[in-house]
Tab-separated table of C-alpha atoms and ligand atoms in Angstrom:
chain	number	residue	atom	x	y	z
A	565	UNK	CA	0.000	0.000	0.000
A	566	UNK	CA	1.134	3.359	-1.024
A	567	UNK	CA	2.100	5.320	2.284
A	568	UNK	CA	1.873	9.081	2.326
A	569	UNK	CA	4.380	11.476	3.547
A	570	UNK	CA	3.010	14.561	6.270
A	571	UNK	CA	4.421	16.949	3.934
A	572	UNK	CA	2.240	15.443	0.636
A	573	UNK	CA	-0.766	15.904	2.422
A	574	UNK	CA	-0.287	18.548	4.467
A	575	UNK	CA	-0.410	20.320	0.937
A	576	UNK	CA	-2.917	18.486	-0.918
A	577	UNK	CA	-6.444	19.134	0.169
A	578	UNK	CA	-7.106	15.841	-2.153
A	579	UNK	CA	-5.400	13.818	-0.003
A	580	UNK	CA	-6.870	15.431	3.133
A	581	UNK	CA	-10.344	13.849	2.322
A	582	UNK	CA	-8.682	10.651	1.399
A	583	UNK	CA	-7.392	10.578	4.997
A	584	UNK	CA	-10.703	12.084	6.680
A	585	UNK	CA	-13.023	9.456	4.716
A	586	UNK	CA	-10.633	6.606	6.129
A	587	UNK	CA	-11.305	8.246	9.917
A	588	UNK	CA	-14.937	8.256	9.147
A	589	UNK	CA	-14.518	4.308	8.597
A	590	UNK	CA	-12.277	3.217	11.785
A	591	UNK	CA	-14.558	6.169	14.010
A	592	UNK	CA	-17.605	3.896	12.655
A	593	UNK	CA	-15.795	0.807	13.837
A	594	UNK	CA	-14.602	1.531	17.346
A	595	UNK	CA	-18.290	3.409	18.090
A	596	UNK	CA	-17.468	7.282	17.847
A	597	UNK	CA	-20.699	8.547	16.815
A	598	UNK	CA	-19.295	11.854	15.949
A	599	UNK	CA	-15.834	13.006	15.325
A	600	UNK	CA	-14.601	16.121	13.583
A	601	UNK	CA	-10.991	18.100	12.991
A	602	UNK	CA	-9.903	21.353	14.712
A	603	UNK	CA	-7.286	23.155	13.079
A	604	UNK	CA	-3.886	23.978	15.458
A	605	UNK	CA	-3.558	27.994	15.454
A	606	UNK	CA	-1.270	29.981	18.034
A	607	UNK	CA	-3.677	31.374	19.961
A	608	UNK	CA	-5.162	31.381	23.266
A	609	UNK	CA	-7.573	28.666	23.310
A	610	UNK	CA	-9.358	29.179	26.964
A	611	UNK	CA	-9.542	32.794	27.445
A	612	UNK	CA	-11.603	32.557	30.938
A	613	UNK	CA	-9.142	30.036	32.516
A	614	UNK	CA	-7.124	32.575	34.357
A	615	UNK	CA	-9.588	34.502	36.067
A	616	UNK	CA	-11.616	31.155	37.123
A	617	UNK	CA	-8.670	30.177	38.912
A	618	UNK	CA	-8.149	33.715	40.344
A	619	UNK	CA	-11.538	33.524	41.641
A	620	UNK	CA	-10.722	30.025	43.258
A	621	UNK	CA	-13.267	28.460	41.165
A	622	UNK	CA	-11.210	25.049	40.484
A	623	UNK	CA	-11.531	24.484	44.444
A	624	UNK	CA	-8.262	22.060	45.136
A	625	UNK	CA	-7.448	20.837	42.171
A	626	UNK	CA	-4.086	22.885	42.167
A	627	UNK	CA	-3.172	21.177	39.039
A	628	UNK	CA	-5.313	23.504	37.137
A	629	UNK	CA	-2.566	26.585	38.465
A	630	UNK	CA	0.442	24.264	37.536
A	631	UNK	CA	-0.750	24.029	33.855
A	632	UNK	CA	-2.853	26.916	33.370
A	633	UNK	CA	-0.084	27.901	30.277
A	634	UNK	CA	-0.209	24.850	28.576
A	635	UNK	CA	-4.113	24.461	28.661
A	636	UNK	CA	-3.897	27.845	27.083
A	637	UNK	CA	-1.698	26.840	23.967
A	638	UNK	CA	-1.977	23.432	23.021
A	639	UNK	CA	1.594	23.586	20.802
A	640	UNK	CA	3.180	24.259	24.443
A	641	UNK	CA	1.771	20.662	24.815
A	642	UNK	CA	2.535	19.294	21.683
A	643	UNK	CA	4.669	21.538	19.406
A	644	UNK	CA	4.183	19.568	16.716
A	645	UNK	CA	0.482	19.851	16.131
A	646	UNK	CA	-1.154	21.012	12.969
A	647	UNK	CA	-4.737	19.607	13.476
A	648	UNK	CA	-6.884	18.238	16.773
A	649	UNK	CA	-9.384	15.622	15.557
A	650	UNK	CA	-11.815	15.098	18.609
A	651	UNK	CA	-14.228	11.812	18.977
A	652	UNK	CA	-17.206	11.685	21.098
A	653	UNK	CA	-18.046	8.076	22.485
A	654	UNK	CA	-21.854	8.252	23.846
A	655	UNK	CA	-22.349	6.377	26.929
A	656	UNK	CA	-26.250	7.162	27.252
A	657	UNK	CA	-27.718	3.781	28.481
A	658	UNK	CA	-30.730	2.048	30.412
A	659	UNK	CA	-29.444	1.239	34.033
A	660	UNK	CA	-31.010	0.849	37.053
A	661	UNK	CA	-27.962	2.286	38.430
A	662	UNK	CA	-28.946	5.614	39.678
A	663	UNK	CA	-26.444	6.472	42.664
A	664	UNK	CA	-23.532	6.790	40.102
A	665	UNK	CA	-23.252	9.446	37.636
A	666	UNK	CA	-23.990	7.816	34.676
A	667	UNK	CA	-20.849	8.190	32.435
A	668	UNK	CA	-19.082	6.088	35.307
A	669	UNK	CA	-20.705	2.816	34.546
A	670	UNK	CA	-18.396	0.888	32.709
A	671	UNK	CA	-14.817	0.428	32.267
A	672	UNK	CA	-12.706	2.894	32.996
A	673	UNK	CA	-13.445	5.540	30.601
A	674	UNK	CA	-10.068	6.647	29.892
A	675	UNK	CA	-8.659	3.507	29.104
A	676	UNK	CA	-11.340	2.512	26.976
A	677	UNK	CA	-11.049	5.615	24.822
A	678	UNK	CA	-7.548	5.836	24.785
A	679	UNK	CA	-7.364	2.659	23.435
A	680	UNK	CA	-9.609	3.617	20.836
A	681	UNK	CA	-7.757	6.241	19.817
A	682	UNK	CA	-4.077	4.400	19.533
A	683	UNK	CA	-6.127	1.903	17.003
A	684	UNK	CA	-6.968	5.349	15.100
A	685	UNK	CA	-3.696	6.423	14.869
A	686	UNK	CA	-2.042	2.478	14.328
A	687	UNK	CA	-4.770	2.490	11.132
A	688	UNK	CA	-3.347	5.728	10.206
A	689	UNK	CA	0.206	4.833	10.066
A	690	UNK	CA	-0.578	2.286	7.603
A	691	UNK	CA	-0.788	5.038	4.912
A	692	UNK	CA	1.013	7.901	6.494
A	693	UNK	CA	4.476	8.101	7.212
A	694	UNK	CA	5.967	10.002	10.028
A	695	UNK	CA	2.750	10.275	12.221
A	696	UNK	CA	3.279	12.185	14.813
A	697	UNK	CA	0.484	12.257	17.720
A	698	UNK	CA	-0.505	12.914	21.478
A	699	UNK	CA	-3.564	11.699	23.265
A	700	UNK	CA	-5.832	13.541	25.896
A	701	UNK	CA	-8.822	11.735	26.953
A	702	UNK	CA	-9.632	14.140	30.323
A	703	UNK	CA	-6.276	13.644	31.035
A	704	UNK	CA	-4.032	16.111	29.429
A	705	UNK	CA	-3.523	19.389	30.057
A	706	UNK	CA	-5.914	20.654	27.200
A	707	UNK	CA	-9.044	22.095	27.590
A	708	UNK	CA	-10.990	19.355	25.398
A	709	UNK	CA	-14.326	21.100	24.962
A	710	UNK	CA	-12.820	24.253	22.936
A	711	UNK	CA	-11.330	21.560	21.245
A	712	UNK	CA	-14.647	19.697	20.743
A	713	UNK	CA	-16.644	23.382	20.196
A	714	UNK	CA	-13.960	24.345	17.038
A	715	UNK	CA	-13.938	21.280	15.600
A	716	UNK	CA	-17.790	21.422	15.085
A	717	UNK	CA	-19.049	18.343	17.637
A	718	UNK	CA	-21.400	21.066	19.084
A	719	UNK	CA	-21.375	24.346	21.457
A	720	UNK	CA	-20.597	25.066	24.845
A	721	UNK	CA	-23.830	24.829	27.365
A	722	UNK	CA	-24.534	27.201	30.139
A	723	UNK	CA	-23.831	23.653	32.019
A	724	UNK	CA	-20.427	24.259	30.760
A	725	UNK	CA	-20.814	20.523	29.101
A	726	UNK	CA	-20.561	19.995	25.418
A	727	UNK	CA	-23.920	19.718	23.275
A	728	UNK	CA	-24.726	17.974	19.974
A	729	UNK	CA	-27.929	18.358	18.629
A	730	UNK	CA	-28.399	14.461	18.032
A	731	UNK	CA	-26.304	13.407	21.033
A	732	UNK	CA	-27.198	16.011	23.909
A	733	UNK	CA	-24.048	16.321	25.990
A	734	UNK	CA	-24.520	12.560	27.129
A	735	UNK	CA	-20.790	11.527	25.313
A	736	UNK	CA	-17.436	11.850	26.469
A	737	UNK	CA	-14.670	13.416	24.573
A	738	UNK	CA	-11.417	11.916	22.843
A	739	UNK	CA	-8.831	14.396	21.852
A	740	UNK	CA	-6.336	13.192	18.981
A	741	UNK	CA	-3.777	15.627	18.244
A	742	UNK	CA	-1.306	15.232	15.138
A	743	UNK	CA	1.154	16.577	12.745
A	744	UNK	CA	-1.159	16.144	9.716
A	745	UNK	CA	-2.981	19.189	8.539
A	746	UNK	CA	-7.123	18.572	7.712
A	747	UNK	CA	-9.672	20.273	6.967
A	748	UNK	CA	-11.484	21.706	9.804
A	749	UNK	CA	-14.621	20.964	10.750
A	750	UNK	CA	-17.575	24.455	10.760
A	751	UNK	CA	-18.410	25.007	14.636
A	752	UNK	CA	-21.832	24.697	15.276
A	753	UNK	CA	-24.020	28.044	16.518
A	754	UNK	CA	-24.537	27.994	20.677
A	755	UNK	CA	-28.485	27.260	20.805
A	756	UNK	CA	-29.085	27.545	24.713
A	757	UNK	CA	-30.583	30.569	23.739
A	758	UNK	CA	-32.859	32.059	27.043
A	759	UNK	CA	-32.828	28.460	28.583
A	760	UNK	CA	-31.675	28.712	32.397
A	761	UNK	CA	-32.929	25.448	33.503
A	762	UNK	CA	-30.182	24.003	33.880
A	763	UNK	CA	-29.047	27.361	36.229
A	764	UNK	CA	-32.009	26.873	38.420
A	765	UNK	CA	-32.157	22.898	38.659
A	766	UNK	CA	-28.417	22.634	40.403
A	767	UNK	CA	-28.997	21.977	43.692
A	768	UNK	CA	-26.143	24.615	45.051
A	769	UNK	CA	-25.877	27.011	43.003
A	770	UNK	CA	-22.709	25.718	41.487
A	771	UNK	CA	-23.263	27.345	37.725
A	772	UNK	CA	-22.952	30.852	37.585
A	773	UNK	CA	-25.022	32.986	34.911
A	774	UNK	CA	-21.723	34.807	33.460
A	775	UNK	CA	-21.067	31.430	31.943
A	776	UNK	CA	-18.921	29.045	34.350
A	777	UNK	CA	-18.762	26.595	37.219
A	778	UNK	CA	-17.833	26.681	40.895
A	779	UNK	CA	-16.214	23.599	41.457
A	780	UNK	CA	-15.867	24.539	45.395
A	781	UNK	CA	-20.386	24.273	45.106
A	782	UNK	CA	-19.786	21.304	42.941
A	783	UNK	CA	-21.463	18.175	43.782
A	784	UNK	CA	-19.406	16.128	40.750
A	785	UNK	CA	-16.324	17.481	42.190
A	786	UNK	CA	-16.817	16.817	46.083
A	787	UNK	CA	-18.126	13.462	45.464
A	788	UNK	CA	-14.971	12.812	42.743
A	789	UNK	CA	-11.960	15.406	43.243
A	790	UNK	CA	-12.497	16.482	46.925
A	791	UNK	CA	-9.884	14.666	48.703
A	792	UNK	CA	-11.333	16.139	52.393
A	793	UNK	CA	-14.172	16.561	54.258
A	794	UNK	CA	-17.051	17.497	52.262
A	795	UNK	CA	-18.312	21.340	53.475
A	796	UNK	CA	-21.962	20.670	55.189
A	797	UNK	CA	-23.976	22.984	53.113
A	798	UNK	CA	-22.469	20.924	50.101
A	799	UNK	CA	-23.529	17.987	52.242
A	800	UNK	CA	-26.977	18.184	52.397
A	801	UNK	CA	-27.419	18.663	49.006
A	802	UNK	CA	-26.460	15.361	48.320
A	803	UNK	CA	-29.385	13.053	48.251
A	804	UNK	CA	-29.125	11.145	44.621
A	805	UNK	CA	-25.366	10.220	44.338
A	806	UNK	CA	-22.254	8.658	45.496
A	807	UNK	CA	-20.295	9.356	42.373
A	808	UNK	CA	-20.427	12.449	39.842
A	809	UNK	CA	-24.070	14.062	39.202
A	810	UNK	CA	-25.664	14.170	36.397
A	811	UNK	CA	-28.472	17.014	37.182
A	812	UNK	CA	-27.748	19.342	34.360
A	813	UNK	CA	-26.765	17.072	32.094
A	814	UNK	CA	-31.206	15.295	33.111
A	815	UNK	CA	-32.917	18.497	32.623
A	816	UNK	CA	-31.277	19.771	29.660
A	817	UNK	CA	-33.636	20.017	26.817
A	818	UNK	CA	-31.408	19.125	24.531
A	819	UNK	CA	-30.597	15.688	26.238
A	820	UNK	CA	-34.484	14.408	26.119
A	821	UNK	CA	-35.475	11.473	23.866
A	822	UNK	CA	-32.515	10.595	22.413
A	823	UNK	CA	-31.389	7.402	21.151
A	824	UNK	CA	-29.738	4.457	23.371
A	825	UNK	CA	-26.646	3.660	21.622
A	826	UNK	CA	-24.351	0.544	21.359
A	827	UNK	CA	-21.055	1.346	23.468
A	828	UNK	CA	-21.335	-1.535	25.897
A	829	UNK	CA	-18.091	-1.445	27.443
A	830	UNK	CA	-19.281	1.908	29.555
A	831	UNK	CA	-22.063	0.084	30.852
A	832	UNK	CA	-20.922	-2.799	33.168
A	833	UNK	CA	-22.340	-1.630	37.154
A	834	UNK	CA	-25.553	-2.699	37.996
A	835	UNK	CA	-27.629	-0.967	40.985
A	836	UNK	CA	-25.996	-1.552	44.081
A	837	UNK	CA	-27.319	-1.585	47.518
A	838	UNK	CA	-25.594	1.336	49.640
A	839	UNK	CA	-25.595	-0.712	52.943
A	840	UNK	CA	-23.382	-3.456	50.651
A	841	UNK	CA	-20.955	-0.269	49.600
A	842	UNK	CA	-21.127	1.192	53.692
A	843	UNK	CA	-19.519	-2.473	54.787
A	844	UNK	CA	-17.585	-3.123	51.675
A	845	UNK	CA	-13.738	-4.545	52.556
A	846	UNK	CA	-10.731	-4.013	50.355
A	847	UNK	CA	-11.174	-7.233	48.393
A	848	UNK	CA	-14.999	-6.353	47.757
A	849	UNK	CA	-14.658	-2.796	46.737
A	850	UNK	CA	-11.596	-4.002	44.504
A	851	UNK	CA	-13.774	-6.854	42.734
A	852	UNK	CA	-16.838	-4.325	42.376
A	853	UNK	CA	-14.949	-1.016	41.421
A	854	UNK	CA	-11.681	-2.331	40.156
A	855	UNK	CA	-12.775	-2.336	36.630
A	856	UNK	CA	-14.160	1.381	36.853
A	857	UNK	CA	-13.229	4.819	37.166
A	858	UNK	CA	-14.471	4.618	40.862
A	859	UNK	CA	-11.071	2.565	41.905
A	860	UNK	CA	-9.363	5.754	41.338
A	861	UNK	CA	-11.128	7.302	44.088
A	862	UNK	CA	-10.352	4.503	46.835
A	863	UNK	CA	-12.583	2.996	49.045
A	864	UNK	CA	-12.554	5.671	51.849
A	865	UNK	CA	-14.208	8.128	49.467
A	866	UNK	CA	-16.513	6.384	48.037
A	867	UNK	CA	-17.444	5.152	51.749
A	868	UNK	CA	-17.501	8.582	52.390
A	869	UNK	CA	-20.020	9.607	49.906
A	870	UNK	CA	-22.129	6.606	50.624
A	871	UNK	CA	-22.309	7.724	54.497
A	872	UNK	CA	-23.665	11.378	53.157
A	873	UNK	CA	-26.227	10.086	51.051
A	874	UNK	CA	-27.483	7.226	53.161
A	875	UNK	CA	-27.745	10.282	55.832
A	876	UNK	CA	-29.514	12.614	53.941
A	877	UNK	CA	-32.311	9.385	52.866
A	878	UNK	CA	-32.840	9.041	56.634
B	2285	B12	C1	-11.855	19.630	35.707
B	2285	B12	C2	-12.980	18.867	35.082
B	2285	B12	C3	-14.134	18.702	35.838
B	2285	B12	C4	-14.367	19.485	37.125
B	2285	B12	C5	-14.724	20.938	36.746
B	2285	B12	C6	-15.831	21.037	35.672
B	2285	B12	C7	-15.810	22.309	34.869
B	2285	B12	N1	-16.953	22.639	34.312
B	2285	B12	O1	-14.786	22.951	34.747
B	2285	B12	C8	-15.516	18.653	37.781
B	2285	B12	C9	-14.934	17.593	38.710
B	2285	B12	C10	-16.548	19.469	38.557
B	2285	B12	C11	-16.099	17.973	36.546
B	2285	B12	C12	-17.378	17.511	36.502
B	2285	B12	C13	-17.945	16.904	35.400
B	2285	B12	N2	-17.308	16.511	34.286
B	2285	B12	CO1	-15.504	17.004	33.895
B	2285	B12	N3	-13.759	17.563	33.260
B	2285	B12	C14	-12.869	18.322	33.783
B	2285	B12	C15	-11.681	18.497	32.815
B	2285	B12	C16	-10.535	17.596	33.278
B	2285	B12	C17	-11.195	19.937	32.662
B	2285	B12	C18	-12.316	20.963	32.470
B	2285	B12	C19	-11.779	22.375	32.540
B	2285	B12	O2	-10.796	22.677	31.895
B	2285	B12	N4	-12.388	23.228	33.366
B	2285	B12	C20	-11.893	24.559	33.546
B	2285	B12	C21	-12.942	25.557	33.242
B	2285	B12	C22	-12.355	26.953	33.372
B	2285	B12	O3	-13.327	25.339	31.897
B	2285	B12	P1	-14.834	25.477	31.413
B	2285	B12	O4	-15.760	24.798	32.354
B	2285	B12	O5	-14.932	24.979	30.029
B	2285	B12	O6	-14.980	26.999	31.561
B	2285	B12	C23	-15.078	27.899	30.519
B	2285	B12	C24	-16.299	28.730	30.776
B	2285	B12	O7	-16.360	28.934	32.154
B	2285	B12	C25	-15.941	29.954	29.973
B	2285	B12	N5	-16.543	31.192	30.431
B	2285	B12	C26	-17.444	31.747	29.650
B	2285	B12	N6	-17.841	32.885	30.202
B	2285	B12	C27	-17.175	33.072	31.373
B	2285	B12	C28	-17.225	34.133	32.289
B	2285	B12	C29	-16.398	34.101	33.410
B	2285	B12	C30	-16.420	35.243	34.387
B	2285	B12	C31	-15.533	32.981	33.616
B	2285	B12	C32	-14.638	32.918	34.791
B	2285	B12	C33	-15.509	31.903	32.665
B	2285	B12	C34	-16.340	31.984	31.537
B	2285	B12	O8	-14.513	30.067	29.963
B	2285	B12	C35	-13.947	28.924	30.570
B	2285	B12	C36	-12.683	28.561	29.860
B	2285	B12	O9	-12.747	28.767	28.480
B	2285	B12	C37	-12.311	18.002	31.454
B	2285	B12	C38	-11.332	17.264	30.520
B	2285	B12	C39	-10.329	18.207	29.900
B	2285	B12	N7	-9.048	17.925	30.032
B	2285	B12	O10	-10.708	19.195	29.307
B	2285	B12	C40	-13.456	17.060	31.933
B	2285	B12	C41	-14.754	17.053	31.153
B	2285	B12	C42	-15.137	18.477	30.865
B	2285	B12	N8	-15.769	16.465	32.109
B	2285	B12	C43	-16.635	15.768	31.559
B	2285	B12	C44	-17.757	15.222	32.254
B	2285	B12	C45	-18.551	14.140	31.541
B	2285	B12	C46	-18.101	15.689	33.539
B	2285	B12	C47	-19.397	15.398	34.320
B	2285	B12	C48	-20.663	15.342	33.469
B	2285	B12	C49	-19.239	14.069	35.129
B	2285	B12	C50	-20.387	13.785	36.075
B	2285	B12	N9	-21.471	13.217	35.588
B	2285	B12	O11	-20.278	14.060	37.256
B	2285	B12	C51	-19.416	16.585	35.324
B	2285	B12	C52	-20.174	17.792	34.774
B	2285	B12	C53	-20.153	18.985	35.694
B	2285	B12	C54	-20.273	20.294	34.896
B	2285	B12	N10	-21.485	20.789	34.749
B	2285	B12	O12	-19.241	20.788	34.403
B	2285	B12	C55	-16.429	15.632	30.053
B	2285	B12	C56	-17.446	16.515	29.300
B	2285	B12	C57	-17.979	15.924	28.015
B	2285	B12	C58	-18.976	16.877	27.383
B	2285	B12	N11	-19.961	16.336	26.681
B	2285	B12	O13	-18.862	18.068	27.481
B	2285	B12	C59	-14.908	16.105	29.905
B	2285	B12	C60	-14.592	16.812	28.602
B	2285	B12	C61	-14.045	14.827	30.040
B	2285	B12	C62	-14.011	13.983	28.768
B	2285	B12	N12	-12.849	13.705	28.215
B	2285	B12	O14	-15.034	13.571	28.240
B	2285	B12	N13	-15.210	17.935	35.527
B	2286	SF4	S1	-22.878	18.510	38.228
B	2286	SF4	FE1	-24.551	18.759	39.731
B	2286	SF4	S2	-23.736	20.154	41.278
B	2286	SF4	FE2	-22.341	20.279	39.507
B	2286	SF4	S3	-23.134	21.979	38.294
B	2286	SF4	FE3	-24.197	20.177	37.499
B	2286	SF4	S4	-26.103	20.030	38.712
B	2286	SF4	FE4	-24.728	21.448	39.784
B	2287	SF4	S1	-30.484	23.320	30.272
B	2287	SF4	FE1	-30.798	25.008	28.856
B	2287	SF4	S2	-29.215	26.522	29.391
B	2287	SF4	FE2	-28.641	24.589	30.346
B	2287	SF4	S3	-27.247	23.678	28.872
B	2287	SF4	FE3	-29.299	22.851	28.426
B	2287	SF4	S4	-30.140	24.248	26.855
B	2287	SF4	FE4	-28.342	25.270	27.762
């Protein structure tokens, strides 16, 4: 098979669509629903990030002041970058499972996806020579949803969360970024419009009206991030999870009546009693959790979200 140097097709939009309609294929294959192609352009790509963190709205996660430069300018990441293609994997399912945000069902998210995207990038080196690539699946320091806005996979909700029209915001995001130049994808217009529900269903107060979120009122990021004790007022709010919270993600308009897909492999917990979870051991939590993103957290946590919510059912 003819292989293609970076430099060939980096100047021949001919070959670009050659190379996109062979994405379309392997994206088909390994479940992406959607996928599209961002191109790489000097310039600050999250223009709020600085003054979110001056406000102290990323709570502990100090990492977010360590790499606040690179999250700005993705070739600071990966110099070599000409185009970010970004996948969306849907995880929308039926599950009885409702103590657990929903996109923490299965396997380990980013393994699963990561591994997707390394059989993208092996099918691309089949006919292009001198790939060159990095991987960010919520992992990197790169803000994924500008990523996911400019490459056209939809706009940015007052929830902050990423919304297609035919997906809702109920998908997670891969982020593929590579020497090879494509054509970009056309971003698609914000449609939230006057909507607020999402503002006025949060049980804290946690997303603000200029546009952003307070991780410190943040029930996803107490019940997942916050390594301490969880503030009270935060506490009583918790009444419907142990892990995440999917709130404004449920009410969103957008993210009614759409279609169950296929993507098994993030749908693997069943509902679990929260007594069982209150006296799990080591060995238990390891042989329930181990396969999921929840192992991350440790069984303290997890036992220490359980105790709040079992409280708060009283
Ligand atoms: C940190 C993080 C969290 C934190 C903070 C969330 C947040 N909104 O920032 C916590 C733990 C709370 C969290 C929760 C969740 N997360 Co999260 N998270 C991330 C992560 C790692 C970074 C996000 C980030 O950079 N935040 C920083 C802030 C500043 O960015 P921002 O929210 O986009 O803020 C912009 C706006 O505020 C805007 N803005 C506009 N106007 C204004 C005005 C002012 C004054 C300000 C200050 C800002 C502002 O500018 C900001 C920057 O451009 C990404 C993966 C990644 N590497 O990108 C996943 C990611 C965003 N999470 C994801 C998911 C699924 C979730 C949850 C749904 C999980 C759950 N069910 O519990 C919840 C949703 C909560 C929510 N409504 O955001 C997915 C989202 C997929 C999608 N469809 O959009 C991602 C992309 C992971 C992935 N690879 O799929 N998450
Ligand atoms: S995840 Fe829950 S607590 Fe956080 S902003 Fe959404 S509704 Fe509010
Ligand atoms: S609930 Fe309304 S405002 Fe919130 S993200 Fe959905 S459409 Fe936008």
């Amino acid at each position: 098979m003819k292989k293609y140097t970076i430099e060939e097709i980096n100047k021949d939009i001919e070959l670009q669509k050659e190379i996109k309609s062979k994405i379309n294929g392997i994206a088909d294959k390994l479940g992406f629903e959607i996928w599209g192609v961002a191109e790489v352009k000097p310039q600050n790509t999250v223009s709020y990030l600085r003054q979110w963190i001056q406000m102290g709205c990323h709570a502990d996660m100090q990492w977010f002041e360590k790499n606040a430069l690179i999250r700005e300018e993705i070739l600071k990441w990966f110099s070599d970058a000409k185009s970010v293609i970004v996948f969306a994997y849907n995880y929308l399912h039926h599950c009885d499972n409702k103590k657990i945000a929903m996109y923490a069902h299965g396997y380990d998210y980013h393994i699963v996806i990561n591994k997707k995207l390394k059989q993208v990038v092996s099918c691309l080196s089949e006919v292009i020579e001198g790939i060159k690539y990095k991987i960010s699946v919520d992992t990197g320091p790169v803000h994924e949803k500008t990523w996911a806005v400019r490459a056209g996979i939809g706009w940015q909700g007052k929830n902050s969360l990423i919304i297609n029209p035919e997906l809702g915001s109920w998908f997670l995001l891969g982020i593929l970024s590579t020497n090879i130049s494509l054509l970009p994808g056309k971003e698609i217009e914000n449609r939230c419009g006057e909507c607020d529900i999402c503002i006025k269903a949060c049980p804290t107060g946690a997303i603000k009206r200029d546009g952003y979120i307070d991780c410190r009122k943040c029930i996803s990021y107490h019940t997942i991030e916050n390594r301490g004790e969880i503030p009270l007022d935060i506490q009583k709010c918790i009444k419907h999870t142990i892990y995440g919270c999917d709130i404004c993600q449920e009410v969103c308009p957008w993210n009614k009546n759409k279609t169950i897909l296929k993507n098994e492999a993030l749908c693997i917990l069943d509902e679990i009693d929260i007594e069982k979870i209150l006296n799990m051991e080591n060995l238990e939590f390891n042989n329930y959790f181990g396969k999921t993103q929840l192992k991350k957290s440790g069984i303290n946590r997890i036992k220490r979200n359980a105790d709040i919510y079992s409280k708060n059912r009283e």
